[in-house]
């Protein structure tokens, strides 16, 4: 079991493009650490408003309030308590993050993962994902002057082509232990 040193809060920010494993890794890490996971994204906004993800993306092209709403909400939620914040802009927006992790995967791997998650046609998913990547990059640059292709400042970069989600979580936990942001107690939660 891992604990956060007494009197401290732990905020881990995890970013990567669609299909890199942000949500899966963020959820597993939060579960392993016993803290909440925040993943408030355009997908969350689509679910709340009843619009499709494609409609939200299209609206966000001409209405900055969609991005600002999502980005503001996720940072507000992250500042409430210890958490793992997983989103496309988490590592840039959550300046207070104790650990910033960037997940990468090549385009074909990402498209296949999205296909497994959402079904559909692989070629159409590749086209949609490429369009979305380009739109996101342009929008983040315009809104925040963020280049989401520059993640050189991160504490940890993981090529998810080479690791499964459990292995990625272990890499992150090792980095948290190195930085003394968590402590291993030597017991499992099940043993308590």
PDB file of N, CA and C in Angstrom, residues 21-83:
ATOM      1  N   UNK A  21      -3.970   6.080 -23.714  1.00  0.00           N
ATOM      2  CA  UNK A  21      -4.203   5.402 -22.446  1.00  0.00           C
ATOM      3  C   UNK A  21      -4.393   6.318 -21.258  1.00  0.00           C
ATOM      4  N   UNK A  22      -4.623   7.613 -21.485  1.00  0.00           N
ATOM      5  CA  UNK A  22      -4.793   8.558 -20.374  1.00  0.00           C
ATOM      6  C   UNK A  22      -5.803   8.083 -19.349  1.00  0.00           C
ATOM      7  N   UNK A  23      -7.003   7.783 -19.800  1.00  0.00           N
ATOM      8  CA  UNK A  23      -8.084   7.430 -18.884  1.00  0.00           C
ATOM      9  C   UNK A  23      -7.786   6.125 -18.164  1.00  0.00           C
ATOM     10  N   UNK A  24      -7.342   5.122 -18.894  1.00  0.00           N
ATOM     11  CA  UNK A  24      -7.044   3.823 -18.290  1.00  0.00           C
ATOM     12  C   UNK A  24      -5.933   3.948 -17.248  1.00  0.00           C
ATOM     13  N   UNK A  25      -4.839   4.589 -17.624  1.00  0.00           N
ATOM     14  CA  UNK A  25      -3.698   4.725 -16.715  1.00  0.00           C
ATOM     15  C   UNK A  25      -4.068   5.606 -15.515  1.00  0.00           C
ATOM     16  N   UNK A  26      -4.750   6.706 -15.765  1.00  0.00           N
ATOM     17  CA  UNK A  26      -5.153   7.598 -14.669  1.00  0.00           C
ATOM     18  C   UNK A  26      -6.050   6.873 -13.675  1.00  0.00           C
ATOM     19  N   UNK A  27      -6.998   6.092 -14.172  1.00  0.00           N
ATOM     20  CA  UNK A  27      -7.908   5.332 -13.299  1.00  0.00           C
ATOM     21  C   UNK A  27      -7.154   4.308 -12.471  1.00  0.00           C
ATOM     22  N   UNK A  28      -6.277   3.554 -13.127  1.00  0.00           N
ATOM     23  CA  UNK A  28      -5.500   2.532 -12.403  1.00  0.00           C
ATOM     24  C   UNK A  28      -4.583   3.157 -11.358  1.00  0.00           C
ATOM     25  N   UNK A  29      -3.933   4.248 -11.713  1.00  0.00           N
ATOM     26  CA  UNK A  29      -3.034   4.906 -10.770  1.00  0.00           C
ATOM     27  C   UNK A  29      -3.808   5.434  -9.562  1.00  0.00           C
ATOM     28  N   UNK A  30      -4.926   6.094  -9.820  1.00  0.00           N
ATOM     29  CA  UNK A  30      -5.744   6.626  -8.726  1.00  0.00           C
ATOM     30  C   UNK A  30      -6.197   5.498  -7.795  1.00  0.00           C
ATOM     31  N   UNK A  31      -6.605   4.383  -8.383  1.00  0.00           N
ATOM     32  CA  UNK A  31      -7.037   3.232  -7.582  1.00  0.00           C
ATOM     33  C   UNK A  31      -5.871   2.708  -6.740  1.00  0.00           C
ATOM     34  N   UNK A  32      -4.702   2.559  -7.343  1.00  0.00           N
ATOM     35  CA  UNK A  32      -3.523   2.069  -6.621  1.00  0.00           C
ATOM     36  C   UNK A  32      -3.124   2.988  -5.469  1.00  0.00           C
ATOM     37  N   UNK A  33      -3.306   4.289  -5.666  1.00  0.00           N
ATOM     38  CA  UNK A  33      -2.915   5.258  -4.640  1.00  0.00           C
ATOM     39  C   UNK A  33      -4.037   5.583  -3.666  1.00  0.00           C
ATOM     40  N   UNK A  34      -5.250   5.142  -3.970  1.00  0.00           N
ATOM     41  CA  UNK A  34      -6.389   5.417  -3.096  1.00  0.00           C
ATOM     42  C   UNK A  34      -6.814   6.880  -3.110  1.00  0.00           C
ATOM     43  N   UNK A  35      -6.651   7.533  -4.271  1.00  0.00           N
ATOM     44  CA  UNK A  35      -7.065   8.932  -4.414  1.00  0.00           C
ATOM     45  C   UNK A  35      -8.025   9.042  -5.595  1.00  0.00           C
ATOM     46  N   UNK A  36      -8.685  10.192  -5.708  1.00  0.00           N
ATOM     47  CA  UNK A  36      -9.677  10.316  -6.784  1.00  0.00           C
ATOM     48  C   UNK A  36      -9.001  10.573  -8.123  1.00  0.00           C
ATOM     49  N   UNK A  37      -9.727  10.190  -9.162  1.00  0.00           N
ATOM     50  CA  UNK A  37      -9.292  10.410 -10.531  1.00  0.00           C
ATOM     51  C   UNK A  37     -10.213  11.430 -11.160  1.00  0.00           C
ATOM     52  N   UNK A  38      -9.616  12.430 -11.780  1.00  0.00           N
ATOM     53  CA  UNK A  38     -10.387  13.462 -12.465  1.00  0.00           C
ATOM     54  C   UNK A  38     -10.085  13.350 -13.955  1.00  0.00           C
ATOM     55  N   UNK A  39     -11.129  13.211 -14.735  1.00  0.00           N
ATOM     56  CA  UNK A  39     -10.970  13.098 -16.186  1.00  0.00           C
ATOM     57  C   UNK A  39     -12.140  13.824 -16.837  1.00  0.00           C
ATOM     58  N   UNK A  40     -12.208  15.120 -16.594  1.00  0.00           N
ATOM     59  CA  UNK A  40     -13.283  15.926 -17.146  1.00  0.00           C
ATOM     60  C   UNK A  40     -12.823  16.468 -18.489  1.00  0.00           C
ATOM     61  N   UNK A  41     -13.425  15.986 -19.570  1.00  0.00           N
ATOM     62  CA  UNK A  41     -12.971  16.289 -20.928  1.00  0.00           C
ATOM     63  C   UNK A  41     -14.146  16.684 -21.817  1.00  0.00           C
ATOM     64  N   UNK A  42     -13.857  16.902 -23.093  1.00  0.00           N
ATOM     65  CA  UNK A  42     -14.925  17.149 -24.070  1.00  0.00           C
ATOM     66  C   UNK A  42     -15.928  15.992 -24.069  1.00  0.00           C
ATOM     67  N   UNK A  43     -15.435  14.790 -23.857  1.00  0.00           N
ATOM     68  CA  UNK A  43     -16.323  13.619 -23.802  1.00  0.00           C
ATOM     69  C   UNK A  43     -17.300  13.773 -22.622  1.00  0.00           C
ATOM     70  N   UNK A  44     -16.802  14.240 -21.473  1.00  0.00           N
ATOM     71  CA  UNK A  44     -17.663  14.477 -20.302  1.00  0.00           C
ATOM     72  C   UNK A  44     -18.703  15.543 -20.612  1.00  0.00           C
ATOM     73  N   UNK A  45     -18.249  16.611 -21.245  1.00  0.00           N
ATOM     74  CA  UNK A  45     -19.142  17.702 -21.608  1.00  0.00           C
ATOM     75  C   UNK A  45     -20.213  17.220 -22.586  1.00  0.00           C
ATOM     76  N   UNK A  46     -19.826  16.373 -23.538  1.00  0.00           N
ATOM     77  CA  UNK A  46     -20.785  15.815 -24.499  1.00  0.00           C
ATOM     78  C   UNK A  46     -21.854  15.009 -23.767  1.00  0.00           C
ATOM     79  N   UNK A  47     -21.425  14.191 -22.807  1.00  0.00           N
ATOM     80  CA  UNK A  47     -22.381  13.383 -22.041  1.00  0.00           C
ATOM     81  C   UNK A  47     -23.338  14.268 -21.251  1.00  0.00           C
ATOM     82  N   UNK A  48     -22.828  15.339 -20.652  1.00  0.00           N
ATOM     83  CA  UNK A  48     -23.661  16.245 -19.852  1.00  0.00           C
ATOM     84  C   UNK A  48     -24.656  17.027 -20.698  1.00  0.00           C
ATOM     85  N   UNK A  49     -24.245  17.417 -21.903  1.00  0.00           N
ATOM     86  CA  UNK A  49     -25.092  18.284 -22.728  1.00  0.00           C
ATOM     87  C   UNK A  49     -25.984  17.521 -23.699  1.00  0.00           C
ATOM     88  N   UNK A  50     -25.678  16.242 -23.923  1.00  0.00           N
ATOM     89  CA  UNK A  50     -26.457  15.458 -24.873  1.00  0.00           C
ATOM     90  C   UNK A  50     -25.987  15.607 -26.304  1.00  0.00           C
ATOM     91  N   UNK A  51     -24.949  16.408 -26.529  1.00  0.00           N
ATOM     92  CA  UNK A  51     -24.360  16.519 -27.857  1.00  0.00           C
ATOM     93  C   UNK A  51     -23.399  15.354 -28.065  1.00  0.00           C
ATOM     94  N   UNK A  52     -23.112  15.024 -29.317  1.00  0.00           N
ATOM     95  CA  UNK A  52     -22.099  14.001 -29.589  1.00  0.00           C
ATOM     96  C   UNK A  52     -20.720  14.635 -29.401  1.00  0.00           C
ATOM     97  N   UNK A  53     -19.718  13.795 -29.261  1.00  0.00           N
ATOM     98  CA  UNK A  53     -18.349  14.290 -29.143  1.00  0.00           C
ATOM     99  C   UNK A  53     -17.980  15.102 -30.382  1.00  0.00           C
ATOM    100  N   UNK A  54     -18.357  14.603 -31.563  1.00  0.00           N
ATOM    101  CA  UNK A  54     -18.058  15.328 -32.806  1.00  0.00           C
ATOM    102  C   UNK A  54     -18.727  16.707 -32.808  1.00  0.00           C
ATOM    103  N   UNK A  55     -19.959  16.798 -32.287  1.00  0.00           N
ATOM    104  CA  UNK A  55     -20.655  18.095 -32.228  1.00  0.00           C
ATOM    105  C   UNK A  55     -19.941  19.065 -31.285  1.00  0.00           C
ATOM    106  N   UNK A  56     -19.504  18.560 -30.138  1.00  0.00           N
ATOM    107  CA  UNK A  56     -18.781  19.413 -29.177  1.00  0.00           C
ATOM    108  C   UNK A  56     -17.493  19.921 -29.814  1.00  0.00           C
ATOM    109  N   UNK A  57     -16.771  19.036 -30.481  1.00  0.00           N
ATOM    110  CA  UNK A  57     -15.519  19.436 -31.139  1.00  0.00           C
ATOM    111  C   UNK A  57     -15.800  20.499 -32.193  1.00  0.00           C
ATOM    112  N   UNK A  58     -16.855  20.312 -32.944  1.00  0.00           N
ATOM    113  CA  UNK A  58     -17.214  21.282 -33.979  1.00  0.00           C
ATOM    114  C   UNK A  58     -17.585  22.632 -33.356  1.00  0.00           C
ATOM    115  N   UNK A  59     -18.374  22.618 -32.294  1.00  0.00           N
ATOM    116  CA  UNK A  59     -18.771  23.859 -31.614  1.00  0.00           C
ATOM    117  C   UNK A  59     -17.556  24.569 -31.024  1.00  0.00           C
ATOM    118  N   UNK A  60     -16.615  23.786 -30.501  1.00  0.00           N
ATOM    119  CA  UNK A  60     -15.417  24.364 -29.876  1.00  0.00           C
ATOM    120  C   UNK A  60     -14.535  25.087 -30.886  1.00  0.00           C
ATOM    121  N   UNK A  61     -14.707  24.789 -32.169  1.00  0.00           N
ATOM    122  CA  UNK A  61     -13.918  25.467 -33.200  1.00  0.00           C
ATOM    123  C   UNK A  61     -14.231  26.954 -33.252  1.00  0.00           C
ATOM    124  N   UNK A  62     -15.467  27.318 -32.917  1.00  0.00           N
ATOM    125  CA  UNK A  62     -15.884  28.720 -33.019  1.00  0.00           C
ATOM    126  C   UNK A  62     -16.309  29.329 -31.692  1.00  0.00           C
ATOM    127  N   UNK A  63     -16.344  28.511 -30.640  1.00  0.00           N
ATOM    128  CA  UNK A  63     -16.792  29.005 -29.330  1.00  0.00           C
ATOM    129  C   UNK A  63     -15.799  28.541 -28.260  1.00  0.00           C
ATOM    130  N   UNK A  64     -14.951  29.463 -27.827  1.00  0.00           N
ATOM    131  CA  UNK A  64     -13.903  29.137 -26.850  1.00  0.00           C
ATOM    132  C   UNK A  64     -14.437  28.723 -25.487  1.00  0.00           C
ATOM    133  N   UNK A  65     -15.686  28.996 -25.218  1.00  0.00           N
ATOM    134  CA  UNK A  65     -16.233  28.675 -23.895  1.00  0.00           C
ATOM    135  C   UNK A  65     -16.216  27.168 -23.623  1.00  0.00           C
ATOM    136  N   UNK A  66     -16.264  26.348 -24.652  1.00  0.00           N
ATOM    137  CA  UNK A  66     -16.231  24.898 -24.438  1.00  0.00           C
ATOM    138  C   UNK A  66     -14.894  24.472 -23.845  1.00  0.00           C
ATOM    139  N   UNK A  67     -13.811  24.935 -24.443  1.00  0.00           N
ATOM    140  CA  UNK A  67     -12.482  24.623 -23.906  1.00  0.00           C
ATOM    141  C   UNK A  67     -12.295  25.207 -22.514  1.00  0.00           C
ATOM    142  N   UNK A  68     -12.620  26.458 -22.374  1.00  0.00           N
ATOM    143  CA  UNK A  68     -12.395  27.131 -21.096  1.00  0.00           C
ATOM    144  C   UNK A  68     -13.210  26.497 -19.981  1.00  0.00           C
ATOM    145  N   UNK A  69     -14.439  26.073 -20.287  1.00  0.00           N
ATOM    146  CA  UNK A  69     -15.279  25.399 -19.304  1.00  0.00           C
ATOM    147  C   UNK A  69     -14.611  24.104 -18.840  1.00  0.00           C
ATOM    148  N   UNK A  70     -14.188  23.283 -19.785  1.00  0.00           N
ATOM    149  CA  UNK A  70     -13.560  22.002 -19.452  1.00  0.00           C
ATOM    150  C   UNK A  70     -12.260  22.224 -18.682  1.00  0.00           C
ATOM    151  N   UNK A  71     -11.425  23.121 -19.168  1.00  0.00           N
ATOM    152  CA  UNK A  71     -10.118  23.335 -18.546  1.00  0.00           C
ATOM    153  C   UNK A  71     -10.229  23.928 -17.150  1.00  0.00           C
ATOM    154  N   UNK A  72     -11.125  24.870 -16.972  1.00  0.00           N
ATOM    155  CA  UNK A  72     -11.337  25.474 -15.659  1.00  0.00           C
ATOM    156  C   UNK A  72     -11.890  24.457 -14.676  1.00  0.00           C
ATOM    157  N   UNK A  73     -12.875  23.661 -15.117  1.00  0.00           N
ATOM    158  CA  UNK A  73     -13.490  22.674 -14.217  1.00  0.00           C
ATOM    159  C   UNK A  73     -12.499  21.629 -13.767  1.00  0.00           C
ATOM    160  N   UNK A  74     -11.661  21.143 -14.690  1.00  0.00           N
ATOM    161  CA  UNK A  74     -10.745  20.086 -14.282  1.00  0.00           C
ATOM    162  C   UNK A  74      -9.709  20.600 -13.279  1.00  0.00           C
ATOM    163  N   UNK A  75      -9.217  21.814 -13.461  1.00  0.00           N
ATOM    164  CA  UNK A  75      -8.239  22.363 -12.521  1.00  0.00           C
ATOM    165  C   UNK A  75      -8.905  22.630 -11.174  1.00  0.00           C
ATOM    166  N   UNK A  76     -10.118  23.163 -11.171  1.00  0.00           N
ATOM    167  CA  UNK A  76     -10.838  23.383  -9.907  1.00  0.00           C
ATOM    168  C   UNK A  76     -11.013  22.072  -9.160  1.00  0.00           C
ATOM    169  N   UNK A  77     -11.429  21.034  -9.861  1.00  0.00           N
ATOM    170  CA  UNK A  77     -11.609  19.727  -9.232  1.00  0.00           C
ATOM    171  C   UNK A  77     -10.282  19.188  -8.690  1.00  0.00           C
ATOM    172  N   UNK A  78      -9.214  19.383  -9.440  1.00  0.00           N
ATOM    173  CA  UNK A  78      -7.901  18.879  -9.026  1.00  0.00           C
ATOM    174  C   UNK A  78      -7.369  19.580  -7.788  1.00  0.00           C
ATOM    175  N   UNK A  79      -7.726  20.842  -7.603  1.00  0.00           N
ATOM    176  CA  UNK A  79      -7.204  21.597  -6.465  1.00  0.00           C
ATOM    177  C   UNK A  79      -7.916  21.266  -5.162  1.00  0.00           C
ATOM    178  N   UNK A  80      -9.013  20.536  -5.231  1.00  0.00           N
ATOM    179  CA  UNK A  80      -9.776  20.217  -4.022  1.00  0.00           C
ATOM    180  C   UNK A  80      -9.055  19.250  -3.101  1.00  0.00           C
ATOM    181  N   UNK A  81      -8.326  18.282  -3.668  1.00  0.00           N
ATOM    182  CA  UNK A  81      -7.710  17.253  -2.840  1.00  0.00           C
ATOM    183  C   UNK A  81      -6.675  16.492  -3.673  1.00  0.00           C
ATOM    184  N   UNK A  82      -6.024  15.530  -3.055  1.00  0.00           N
ATOM    185  CA  UNK A  82      -5.094  14.676  -3.789  1.00  0.00           C
ATOM    186  C   UNK A  82      -5.843  13.992  -4.923  1.00  0.00           C
ATOM    187  N   UNK A  83      -5.199  13.902  -6.082  1.00  0.00           N
ATOM    188  CA  UNK A  83      -5.890  13.317  -7.232  1.00  0.00           C
ATOM    189  C   UNK A  83      -4.916  12.983  -8.340  1.00  0.00           C
TER     190      UNK A  83
END
